[in-house]
Coordinates of C-alpha atoms in Angstrom, one line a residue:
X1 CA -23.9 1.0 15.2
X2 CA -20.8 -1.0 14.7
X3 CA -21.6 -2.8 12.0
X4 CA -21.9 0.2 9.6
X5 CA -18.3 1.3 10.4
X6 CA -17.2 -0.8 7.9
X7 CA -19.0 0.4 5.1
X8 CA -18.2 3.8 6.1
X9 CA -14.7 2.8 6.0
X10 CA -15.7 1.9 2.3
X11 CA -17.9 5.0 1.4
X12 CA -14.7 7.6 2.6
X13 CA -12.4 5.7 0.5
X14 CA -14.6 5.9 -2.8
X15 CA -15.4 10.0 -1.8
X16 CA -11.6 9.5 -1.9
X17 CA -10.9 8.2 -5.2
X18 CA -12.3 11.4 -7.0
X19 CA -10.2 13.5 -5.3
X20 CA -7.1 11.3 -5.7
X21 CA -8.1 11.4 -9.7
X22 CA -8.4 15.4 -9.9
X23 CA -5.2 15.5 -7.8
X24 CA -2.9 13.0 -9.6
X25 CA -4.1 14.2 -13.2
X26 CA -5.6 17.8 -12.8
X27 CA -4.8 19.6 -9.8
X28 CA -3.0 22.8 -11.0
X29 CA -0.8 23.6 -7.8
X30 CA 2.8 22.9 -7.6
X31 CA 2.7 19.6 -4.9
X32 CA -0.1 17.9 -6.0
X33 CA 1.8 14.7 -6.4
X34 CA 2.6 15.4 -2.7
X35 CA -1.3 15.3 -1.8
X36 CA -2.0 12.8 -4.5
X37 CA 0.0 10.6 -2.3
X38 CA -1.1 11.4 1.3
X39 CA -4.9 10.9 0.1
X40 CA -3.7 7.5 -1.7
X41 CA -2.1 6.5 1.5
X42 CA -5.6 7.6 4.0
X43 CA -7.4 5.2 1.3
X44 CA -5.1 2.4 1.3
X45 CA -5.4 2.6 5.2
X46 CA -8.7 2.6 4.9
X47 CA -9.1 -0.2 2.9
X48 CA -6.8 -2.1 5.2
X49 CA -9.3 -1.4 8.5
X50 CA -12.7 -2.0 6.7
X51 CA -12.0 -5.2 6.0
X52 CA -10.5 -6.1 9.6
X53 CA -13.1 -4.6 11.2
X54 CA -15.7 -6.8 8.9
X55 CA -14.0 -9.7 9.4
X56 CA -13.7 -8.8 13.5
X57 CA -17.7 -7.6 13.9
X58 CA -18.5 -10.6 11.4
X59 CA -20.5 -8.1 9.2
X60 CA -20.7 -8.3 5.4
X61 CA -23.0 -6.6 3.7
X62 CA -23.9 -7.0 -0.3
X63 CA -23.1 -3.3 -0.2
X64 CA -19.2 -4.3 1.4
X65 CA -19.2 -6.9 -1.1
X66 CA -19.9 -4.8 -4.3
X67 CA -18.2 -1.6 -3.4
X68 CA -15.1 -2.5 -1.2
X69 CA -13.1 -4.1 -4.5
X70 CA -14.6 -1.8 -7.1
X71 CA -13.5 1.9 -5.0
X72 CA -10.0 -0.4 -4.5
X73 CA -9.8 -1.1 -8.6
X74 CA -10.3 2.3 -9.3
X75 CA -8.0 3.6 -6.8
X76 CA -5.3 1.1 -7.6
X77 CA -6.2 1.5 -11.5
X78 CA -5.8 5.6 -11.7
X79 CA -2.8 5.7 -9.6
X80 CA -1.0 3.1 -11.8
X81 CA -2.2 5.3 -15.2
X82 CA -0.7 8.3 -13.3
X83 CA 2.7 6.4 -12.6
X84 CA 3.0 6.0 -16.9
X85 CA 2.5 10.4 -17.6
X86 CA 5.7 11.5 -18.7
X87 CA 6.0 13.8 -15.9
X88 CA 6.6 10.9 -13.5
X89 CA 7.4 7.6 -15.7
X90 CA 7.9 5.0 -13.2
X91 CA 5.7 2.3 -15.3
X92 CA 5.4 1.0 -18.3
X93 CA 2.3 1.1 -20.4
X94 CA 2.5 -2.4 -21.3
X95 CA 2.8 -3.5 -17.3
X96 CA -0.4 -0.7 -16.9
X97 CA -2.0 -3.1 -19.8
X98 CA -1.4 -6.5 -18.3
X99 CA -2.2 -5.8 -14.8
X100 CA -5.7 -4.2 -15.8
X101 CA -6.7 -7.0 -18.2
X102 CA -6.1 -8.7 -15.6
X103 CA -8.3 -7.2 -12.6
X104 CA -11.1 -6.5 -15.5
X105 CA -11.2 -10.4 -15.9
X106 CA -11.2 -11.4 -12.7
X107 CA -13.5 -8.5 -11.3
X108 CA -16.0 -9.9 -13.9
X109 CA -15.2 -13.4 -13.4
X110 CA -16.1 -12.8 -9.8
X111 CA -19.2 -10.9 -10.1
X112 CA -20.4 -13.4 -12.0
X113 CA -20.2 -16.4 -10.0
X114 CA -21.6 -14.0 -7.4
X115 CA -24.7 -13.4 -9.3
X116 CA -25.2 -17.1 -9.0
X117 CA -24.3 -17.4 -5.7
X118 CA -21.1 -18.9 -5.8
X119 CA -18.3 -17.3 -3.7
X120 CA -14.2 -17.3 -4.6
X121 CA -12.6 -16.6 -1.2
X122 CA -9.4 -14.4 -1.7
X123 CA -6.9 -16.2 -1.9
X124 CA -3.3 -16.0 -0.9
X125 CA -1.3 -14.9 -4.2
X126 CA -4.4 -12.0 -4.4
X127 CA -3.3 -10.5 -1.6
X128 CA 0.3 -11.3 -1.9
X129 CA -0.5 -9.4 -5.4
X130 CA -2.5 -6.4 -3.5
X131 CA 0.3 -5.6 -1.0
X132 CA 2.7 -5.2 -4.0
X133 CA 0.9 -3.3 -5.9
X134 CA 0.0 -0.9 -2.9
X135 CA 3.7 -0.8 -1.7
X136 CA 5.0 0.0 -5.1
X137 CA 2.5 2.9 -6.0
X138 CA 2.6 5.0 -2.3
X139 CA 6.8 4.2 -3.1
X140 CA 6.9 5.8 -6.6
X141 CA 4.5 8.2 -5.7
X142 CA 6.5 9.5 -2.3
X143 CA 9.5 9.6 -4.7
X144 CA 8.0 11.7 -7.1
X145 CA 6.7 14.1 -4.2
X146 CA 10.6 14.2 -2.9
X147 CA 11.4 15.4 -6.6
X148 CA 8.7 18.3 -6.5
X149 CA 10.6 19.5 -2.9
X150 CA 14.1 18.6 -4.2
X151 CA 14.9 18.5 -7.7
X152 CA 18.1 19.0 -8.0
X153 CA 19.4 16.7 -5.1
X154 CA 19.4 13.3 -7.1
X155 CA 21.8 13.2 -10.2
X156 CA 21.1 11.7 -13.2
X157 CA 22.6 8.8 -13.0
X158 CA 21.0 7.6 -9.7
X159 CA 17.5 9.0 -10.9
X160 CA 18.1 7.0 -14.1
X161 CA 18.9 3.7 -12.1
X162 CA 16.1 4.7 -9.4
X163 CA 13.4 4.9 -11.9
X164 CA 14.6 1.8 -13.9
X165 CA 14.4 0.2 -10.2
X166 CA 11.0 1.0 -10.8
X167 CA 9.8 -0.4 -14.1
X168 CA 11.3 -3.5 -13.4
X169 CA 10.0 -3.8 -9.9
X170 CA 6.1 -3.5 -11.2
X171 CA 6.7 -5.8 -14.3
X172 CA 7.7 -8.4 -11.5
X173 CA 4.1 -7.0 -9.9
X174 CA 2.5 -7.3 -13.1
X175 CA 3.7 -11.4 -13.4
X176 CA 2.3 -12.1 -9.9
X177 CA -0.7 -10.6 -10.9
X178 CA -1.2 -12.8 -13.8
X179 CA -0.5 -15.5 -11.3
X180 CA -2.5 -14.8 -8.8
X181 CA -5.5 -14.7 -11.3
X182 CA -4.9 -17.8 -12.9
X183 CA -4.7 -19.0 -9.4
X184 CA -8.3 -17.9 -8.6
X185 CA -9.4 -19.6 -11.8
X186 CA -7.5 -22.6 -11.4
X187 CA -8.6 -23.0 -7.7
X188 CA -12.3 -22.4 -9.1
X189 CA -11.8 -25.3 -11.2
X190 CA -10.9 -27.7 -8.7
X191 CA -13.5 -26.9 -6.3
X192 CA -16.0 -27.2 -8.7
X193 CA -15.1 -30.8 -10.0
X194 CA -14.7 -31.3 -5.6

């Protein structure tokens, strides 16, 4: 029984996404950033304990293997989209760009060597580059909830240099990201010629 607790970990956090999408980019209530954020947090979390628990019940499952990064690129992927609407405007387009090039490549690059059996371990800079991301996102996205409760408390001037915080904090996300991919590719390289 233990060993599919795991995989439910990963099958809640992909009934998640969904939900996070219609909330983020749809819902038509007044705090649905506010929600948007607490479900984005309950999947990060989850993603965070499947993958303990896998590595602590030594299950993995071609199931784990497939899903577990594809519900966390979507997740990760729709709540950086959201951060560029001109409602909340914490990102730039261009960083959106770069960092999903990025996971596109590397998703495919992966899947591929998987389909021939060969398997990249995560590396450090990967989750170095994870943790970032996740940190940034729930952190823009719980100050854009404190705007929908209190909108007049910040001034300008401190939004202004809050939300310029921001854009320069995930263009430093989006160079580790670039990194940390040309790291798995680099890394590749030298264990093949190994």
């Amino acid at each position: 029984m233990k060993k599919y607790i795991p995989n439910s970990l990963t099958l809640c956090r992909l009934v998640l996404v969904p939900i996070f999408v219609w909330m983020i980019f749809f819902a038509p209530f007044e705090f649905h950033y506010f929600w948007a954020t607490i479900i984005f947090i309950l999947a990060s979390i989850t993603d965070y304990f499947d993958g303990l628990l896998a590595r602590r019940l030594q299950v993995t499952t071609n199931f784990g293997k497939l899903m577990d990064p594809l519900a966390d690129k979507i997740l990760v992927s729709a709540a950086l989209i959201a951060l560029t609407l001109p409602d909340i405007n914490l990102i730039t387009v261009p960083v959106v760009i770069i960092i999903l090039i990025r996971e596109i490549i590397i998703t495919f690059f992966r899947y591929y060597l998987a389909s021939r059996k060969i398997i990249v371990p995560a590396r450090i800079l990967g989750k170095i580059k994870t943790v970032l991301q996740l940190t940034g996102i729930i952190t823009a996205l719980v100050y854009r909830s404190y705007l929908t409760f209190f909108p007049n408390l910040l001034n300008d001037f401190h939004q202004f240099y809050l939300e310029s915080g921001f854009k320069t904090y995930f263009w430093m996300v989006a160079i580790i990201t670039v990194i940390s991919g040309l790291d798995v590719v680099i890394h590749f390289g030298k264990a093949r010629k190994e």
